[in-house]
Coordinates of C-alpha atoms and ligand atoms in Angstrom, one line a residue:
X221 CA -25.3 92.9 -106.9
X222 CA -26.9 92.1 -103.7
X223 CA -30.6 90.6 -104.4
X224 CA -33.3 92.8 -103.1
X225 CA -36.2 91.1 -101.7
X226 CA -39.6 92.3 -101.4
X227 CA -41.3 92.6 -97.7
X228 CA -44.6 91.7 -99.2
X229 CA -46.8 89.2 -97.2
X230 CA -46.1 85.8 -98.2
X231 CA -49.0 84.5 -100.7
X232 CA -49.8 81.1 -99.6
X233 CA -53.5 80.5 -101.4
X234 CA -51.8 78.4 -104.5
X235 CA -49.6 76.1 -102.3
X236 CA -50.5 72.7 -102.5
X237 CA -49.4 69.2 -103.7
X238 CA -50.8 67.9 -106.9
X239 CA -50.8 64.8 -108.9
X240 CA -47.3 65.2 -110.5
X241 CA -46.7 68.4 -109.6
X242 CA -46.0 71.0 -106.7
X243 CA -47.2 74.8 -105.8
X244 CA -44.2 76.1 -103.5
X245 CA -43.1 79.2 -102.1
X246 CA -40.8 81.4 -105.0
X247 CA -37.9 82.1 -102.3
X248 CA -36.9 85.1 -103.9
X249 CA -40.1 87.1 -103.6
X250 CA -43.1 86.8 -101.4
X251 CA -45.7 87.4 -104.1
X252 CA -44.7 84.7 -106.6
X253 CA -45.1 80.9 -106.6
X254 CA -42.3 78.2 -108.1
X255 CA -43.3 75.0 -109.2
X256 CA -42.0 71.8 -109.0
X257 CA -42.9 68.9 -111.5
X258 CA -42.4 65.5 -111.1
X259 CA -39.2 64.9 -113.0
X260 CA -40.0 61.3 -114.8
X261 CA -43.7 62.9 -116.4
X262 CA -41.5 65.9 -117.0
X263 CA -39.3 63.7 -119.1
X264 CA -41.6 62.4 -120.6
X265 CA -43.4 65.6 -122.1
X266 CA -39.6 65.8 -123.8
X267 CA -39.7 62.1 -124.9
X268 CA -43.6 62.7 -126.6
X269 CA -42.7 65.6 -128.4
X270 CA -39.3 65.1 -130.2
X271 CA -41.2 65.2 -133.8
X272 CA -42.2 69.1 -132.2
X273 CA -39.6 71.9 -133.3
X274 CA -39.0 75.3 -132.4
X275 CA -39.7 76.0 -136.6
X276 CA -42.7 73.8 -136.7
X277 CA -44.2 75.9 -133.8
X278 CA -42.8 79.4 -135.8
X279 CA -44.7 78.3 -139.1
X280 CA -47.8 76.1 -137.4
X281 CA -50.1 78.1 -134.8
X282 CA -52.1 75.2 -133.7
X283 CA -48.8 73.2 -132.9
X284 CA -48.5 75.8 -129.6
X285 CA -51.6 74.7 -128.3
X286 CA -50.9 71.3 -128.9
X287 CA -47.9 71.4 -126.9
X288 CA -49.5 72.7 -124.2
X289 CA -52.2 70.3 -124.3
X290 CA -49.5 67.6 -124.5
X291 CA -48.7 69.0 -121.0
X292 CA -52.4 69.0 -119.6
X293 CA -52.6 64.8 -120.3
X294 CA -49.7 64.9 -118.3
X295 CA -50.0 66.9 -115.4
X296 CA -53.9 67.3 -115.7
X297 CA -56.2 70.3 -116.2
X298 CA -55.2 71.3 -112.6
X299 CA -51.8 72.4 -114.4
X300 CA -53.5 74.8 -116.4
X301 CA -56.1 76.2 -113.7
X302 CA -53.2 76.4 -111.1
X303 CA -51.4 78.3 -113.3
X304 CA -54.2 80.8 -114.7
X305 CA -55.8 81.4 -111.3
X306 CA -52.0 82.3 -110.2
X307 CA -51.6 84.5 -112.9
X308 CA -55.0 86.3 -112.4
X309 CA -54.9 86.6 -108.8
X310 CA -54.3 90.2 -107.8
X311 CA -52.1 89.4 -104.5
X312 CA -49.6 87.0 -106.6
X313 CA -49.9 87.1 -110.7
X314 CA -46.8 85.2 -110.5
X315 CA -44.7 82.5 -111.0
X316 CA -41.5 80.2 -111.6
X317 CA -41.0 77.1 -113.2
X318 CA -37.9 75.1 -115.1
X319 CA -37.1 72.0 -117.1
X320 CA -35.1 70.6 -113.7
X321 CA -32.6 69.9 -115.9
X322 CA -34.2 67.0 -117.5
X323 CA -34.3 69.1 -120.9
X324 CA -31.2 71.3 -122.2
X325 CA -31.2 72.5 -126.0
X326 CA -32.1 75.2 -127.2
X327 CA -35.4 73.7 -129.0
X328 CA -36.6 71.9 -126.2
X329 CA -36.6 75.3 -123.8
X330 CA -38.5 77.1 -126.5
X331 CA -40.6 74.0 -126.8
X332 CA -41.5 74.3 -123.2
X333 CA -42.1 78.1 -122.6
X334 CA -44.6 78.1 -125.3
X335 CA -46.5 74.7 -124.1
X336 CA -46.5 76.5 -120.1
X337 CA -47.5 80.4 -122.0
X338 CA -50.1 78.5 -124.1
X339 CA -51.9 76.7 -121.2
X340 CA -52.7 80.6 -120.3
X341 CA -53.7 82.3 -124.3
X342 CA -52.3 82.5 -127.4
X343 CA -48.5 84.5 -127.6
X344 CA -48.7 87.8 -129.8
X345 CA -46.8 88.3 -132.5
X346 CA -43.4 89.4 -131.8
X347 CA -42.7 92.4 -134.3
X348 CA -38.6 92.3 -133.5
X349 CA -38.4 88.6 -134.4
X350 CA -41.3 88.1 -137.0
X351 CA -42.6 85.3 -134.6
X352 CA -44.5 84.5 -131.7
X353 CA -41.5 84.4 -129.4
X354 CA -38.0 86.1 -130.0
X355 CA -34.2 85.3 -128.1
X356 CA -32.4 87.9 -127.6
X357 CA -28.3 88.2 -126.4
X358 CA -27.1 90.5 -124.1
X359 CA -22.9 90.8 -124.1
X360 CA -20.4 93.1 -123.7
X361 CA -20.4 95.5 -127.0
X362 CA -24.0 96.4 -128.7
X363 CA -25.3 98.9 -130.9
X364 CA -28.6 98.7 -130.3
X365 CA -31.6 101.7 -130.2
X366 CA -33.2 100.7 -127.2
X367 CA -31.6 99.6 -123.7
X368 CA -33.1 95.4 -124.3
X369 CA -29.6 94.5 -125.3
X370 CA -27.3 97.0 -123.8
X371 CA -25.7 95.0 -121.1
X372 CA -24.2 97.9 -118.2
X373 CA -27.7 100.1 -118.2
X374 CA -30.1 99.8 -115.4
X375 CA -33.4 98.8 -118.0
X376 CA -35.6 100.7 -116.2
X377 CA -39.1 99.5 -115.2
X378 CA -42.0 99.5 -117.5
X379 CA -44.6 96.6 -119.2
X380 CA -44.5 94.9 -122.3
X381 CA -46.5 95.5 -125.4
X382 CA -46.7 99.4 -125.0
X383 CA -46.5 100.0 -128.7
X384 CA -48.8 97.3 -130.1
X385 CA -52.8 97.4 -130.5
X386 CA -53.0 93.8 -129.1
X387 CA -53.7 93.4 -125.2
X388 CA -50.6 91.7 -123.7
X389 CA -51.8 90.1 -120.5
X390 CA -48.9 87.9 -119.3
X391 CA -45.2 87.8 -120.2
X392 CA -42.5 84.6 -119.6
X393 CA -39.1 85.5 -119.7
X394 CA -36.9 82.1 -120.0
X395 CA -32.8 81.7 -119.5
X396 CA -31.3 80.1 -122.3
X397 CA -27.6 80.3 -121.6
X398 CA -25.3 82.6 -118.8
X399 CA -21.6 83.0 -119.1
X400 CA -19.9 85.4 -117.3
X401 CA -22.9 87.0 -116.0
X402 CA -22.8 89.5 -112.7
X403 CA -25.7 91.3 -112.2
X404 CA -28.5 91.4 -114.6
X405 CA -31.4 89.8 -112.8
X406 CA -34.6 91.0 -113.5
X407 CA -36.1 93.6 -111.6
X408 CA -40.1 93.7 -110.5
X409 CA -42.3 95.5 -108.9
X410 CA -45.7 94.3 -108.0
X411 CA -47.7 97.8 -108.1
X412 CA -50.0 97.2 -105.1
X413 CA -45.9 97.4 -103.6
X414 CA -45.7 100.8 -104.9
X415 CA -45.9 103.3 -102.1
X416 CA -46.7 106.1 -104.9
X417 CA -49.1 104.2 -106.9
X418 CA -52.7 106.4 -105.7
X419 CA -49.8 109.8 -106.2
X420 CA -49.6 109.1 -109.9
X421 CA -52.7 106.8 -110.8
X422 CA -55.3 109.4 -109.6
X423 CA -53.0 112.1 -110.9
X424 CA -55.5 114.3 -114.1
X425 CA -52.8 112.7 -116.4
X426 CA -53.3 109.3 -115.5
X427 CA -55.8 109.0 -118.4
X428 CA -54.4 111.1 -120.7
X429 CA -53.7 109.1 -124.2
X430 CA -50.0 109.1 -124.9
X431 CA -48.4 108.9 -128.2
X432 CA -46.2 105.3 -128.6
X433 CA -43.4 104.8 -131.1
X434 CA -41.0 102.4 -130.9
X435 CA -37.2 102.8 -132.1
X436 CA -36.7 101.2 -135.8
X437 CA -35.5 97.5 -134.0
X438 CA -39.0 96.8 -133.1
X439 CA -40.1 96.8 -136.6
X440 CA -43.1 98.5 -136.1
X441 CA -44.1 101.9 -137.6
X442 CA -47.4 102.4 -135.9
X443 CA -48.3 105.1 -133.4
X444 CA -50.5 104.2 -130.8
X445 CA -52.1 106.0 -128.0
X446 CA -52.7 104.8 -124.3
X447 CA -53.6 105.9 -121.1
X448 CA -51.0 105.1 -118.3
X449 CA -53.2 103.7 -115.7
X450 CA -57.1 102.2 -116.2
X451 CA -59.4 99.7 -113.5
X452 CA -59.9 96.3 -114.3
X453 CA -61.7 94.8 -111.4
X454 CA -61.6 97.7 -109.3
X455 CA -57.4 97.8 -109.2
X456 CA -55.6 99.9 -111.0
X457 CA -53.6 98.6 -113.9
X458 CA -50.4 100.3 -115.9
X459 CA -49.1 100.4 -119.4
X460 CA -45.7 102.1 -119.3
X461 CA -42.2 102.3 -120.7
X462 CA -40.3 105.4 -120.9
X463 CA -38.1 104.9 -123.8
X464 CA -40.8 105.1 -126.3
X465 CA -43.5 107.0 -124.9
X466 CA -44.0 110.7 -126.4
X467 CA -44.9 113.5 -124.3
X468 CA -46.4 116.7 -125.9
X469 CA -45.9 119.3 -123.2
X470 CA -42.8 120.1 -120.3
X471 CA -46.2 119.4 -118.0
X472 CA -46.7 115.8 -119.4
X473 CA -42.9 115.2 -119.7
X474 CA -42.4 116.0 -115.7
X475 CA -45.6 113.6 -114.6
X476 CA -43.6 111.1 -117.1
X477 CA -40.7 112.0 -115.7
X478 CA -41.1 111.7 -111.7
X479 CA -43.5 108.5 -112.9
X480 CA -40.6 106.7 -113.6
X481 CA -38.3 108.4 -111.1
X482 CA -40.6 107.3 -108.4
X483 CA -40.6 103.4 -109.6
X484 CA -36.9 103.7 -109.7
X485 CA -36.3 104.7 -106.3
X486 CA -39.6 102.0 -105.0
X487 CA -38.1 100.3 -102.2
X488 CA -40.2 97.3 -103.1
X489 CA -38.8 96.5 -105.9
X490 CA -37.0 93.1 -105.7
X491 CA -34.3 91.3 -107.7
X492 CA -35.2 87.7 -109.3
X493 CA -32.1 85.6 -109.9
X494 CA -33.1 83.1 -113.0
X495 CA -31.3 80.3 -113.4
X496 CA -30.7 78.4 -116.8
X497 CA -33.9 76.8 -118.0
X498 CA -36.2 78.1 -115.9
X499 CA -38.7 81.2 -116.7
X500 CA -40.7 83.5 -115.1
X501 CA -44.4 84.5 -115.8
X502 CA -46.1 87.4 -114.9
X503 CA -49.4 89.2 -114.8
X504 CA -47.6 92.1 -117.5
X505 CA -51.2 94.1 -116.1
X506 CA -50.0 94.9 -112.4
X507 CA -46.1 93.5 -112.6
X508 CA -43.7 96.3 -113.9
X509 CA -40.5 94.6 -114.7
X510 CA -36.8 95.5 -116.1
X511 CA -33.4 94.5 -115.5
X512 CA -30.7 95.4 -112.8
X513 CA -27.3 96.1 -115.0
X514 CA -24.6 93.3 -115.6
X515 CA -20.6 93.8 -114.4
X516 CA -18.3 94.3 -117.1
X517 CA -16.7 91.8 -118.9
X518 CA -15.7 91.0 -122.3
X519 CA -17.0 87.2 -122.4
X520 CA -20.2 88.5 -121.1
X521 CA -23.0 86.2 -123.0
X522 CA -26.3 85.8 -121.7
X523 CA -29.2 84.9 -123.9
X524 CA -32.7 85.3 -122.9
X525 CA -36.6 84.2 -124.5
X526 CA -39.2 86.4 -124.1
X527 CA -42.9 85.8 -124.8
X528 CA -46.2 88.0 -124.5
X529 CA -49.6 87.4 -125.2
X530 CA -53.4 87.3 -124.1
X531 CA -55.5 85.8 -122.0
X532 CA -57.5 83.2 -123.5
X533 CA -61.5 83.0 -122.4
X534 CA -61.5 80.3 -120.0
Ligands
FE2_1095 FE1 -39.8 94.2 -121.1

């Protein structure tokens, strides 16, 4: 698939050299930022941390925050506000970042996501893995209820953390391992890049407080109600996936309907290649995000973390 970028204007307020580590252009989109660390202290976050596993974090809370704490005597509490005031700012709320290839197992890349997610709040609990984080596959054959794992679907775009009672401010997506991948990069859309966003936000539905179930996977048997669109500092945020959202009348069902019709057809939205052992955070308020589909194949294997969560009070 040919990538799609997004016109938006270039954000340049983040870039900047730093002791150990760099704020750069993302080259893929013109709204996110991709960081660059200095690859010996990088290694060295690695080194300090071996006695740190991915169970140890499952089981211990604290032991998050301690990794990424382990990364602010590093790289300095200019990581951490960097990275929040990225994530908050309304133009960007994004960014990349990888291990540069100085880390490669399967531990270590769970070890970093959740030192980078925790410099920003603590991760919710993840109801479809019974922790705070959850790797998923995607290959050829599935038989799945929802479209996360099926491999040739467009996912279409939507947030995170529709059908839980915690906020989810921010979600990190991280590649684990690709093999005979085509296709399948995430999809985003930034909605200030949404030519129909005042069409449907000040729409009399906007506010109305739809039912959310999720299918049986997501382990969670909770209905919960929430209104599409709400302000936080004067900008309109969403909260939106189709699959699980229940309309109650043919009226609420077409707004849902040409809602998601219209983010489909956005010409804004961009495709994000991700390599292996980097990740992507994102503001999960203003970012929509979902996945382009992959080309057939048999060997297809790709495996993917994913992490939401709050902000945590400054
Ligand atoms: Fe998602």
């Amino acid at each position: 698939m040919e990538m799609t970028q997004c016109p938006a204007a270039r954000q340049e307020a983040f870039i900047q050299r730093h002791q150990g580590f760099d704020v750069e252009v993302n080259l893929h989109h013109g709204r996110l930022y991709h960081v660059v660390f200095d690859e010996a202290i990088l290694s060295r976050f690695f080194e300090e941390t071996t006695k740190v596993n991915a169970q140890h974090l499952e089981y211990v809370p604290h032991m998050r925050f301690m990794l990424a704490s382990k990364l602010k005597e590093l790289f300095g509490q200019q990581l951490q506000d960097v990275l929040r005031g990225i994530l908050l700012d309304r133009n960007s709320g994004g960014f990349t970042l990888g291990v540069q290839n100085v880390a490669s197992t399967p531990d270590d890349y769970v070890k970093f996501g959740t030192a980078v997610s925790h410099l920003i709040g603590p991760g919710n609990f993840d109801s479809m893995s019974g922790t705070y984080y959850a790797r998923f596959l995607v290959k050829d054959t599935d038989k799945s209820d929802s479209y996360l794992r099926q491999a040739y679907r467009l996912f279409t775009l939507h947030t995170d953390g529709t059908f839980v009672d915690e906020a989810t401010d921010w979600l990190l997506m991280m590649k684990f391992e690709e093999r005979n991948a085509v296709g399948g990069e995430s999809r985003i859309l930034h909605l200030d890049d949404w030519q129909d966003l005042a069409r449907f936000a000040e729409h009399p539905l906007a506010s109305y407080k739809f039912i959310y179930k999720s299918p049986p996977s997501k382990n969670m048997a909770q209905m919960i109600q929430r209104r599409t669109f709400f302000k936080m500092n004067g900008k309109f945020c969403i909260s939106f996936i189709d699959q699980f959202v229940q309309p109650e009348t043919i009226e609420q069902a077409q707004y849902l309907h040409d809602l998601s019709d219209s983010m489909e057809s956005a010409k804004n939205t961009a495709t994000i290649p991700l390599p292996v052992g980097d990740l992507i955070m994102l503001n999960n308020l203003f970012w929509l995000h979902g996945r382009a589909p992959f080309q057939k194949n048999a060997d297809l294997h790709r495996e993917l973390m994913r992490q939401r969560g709050m902000f945590s009070e400054a």
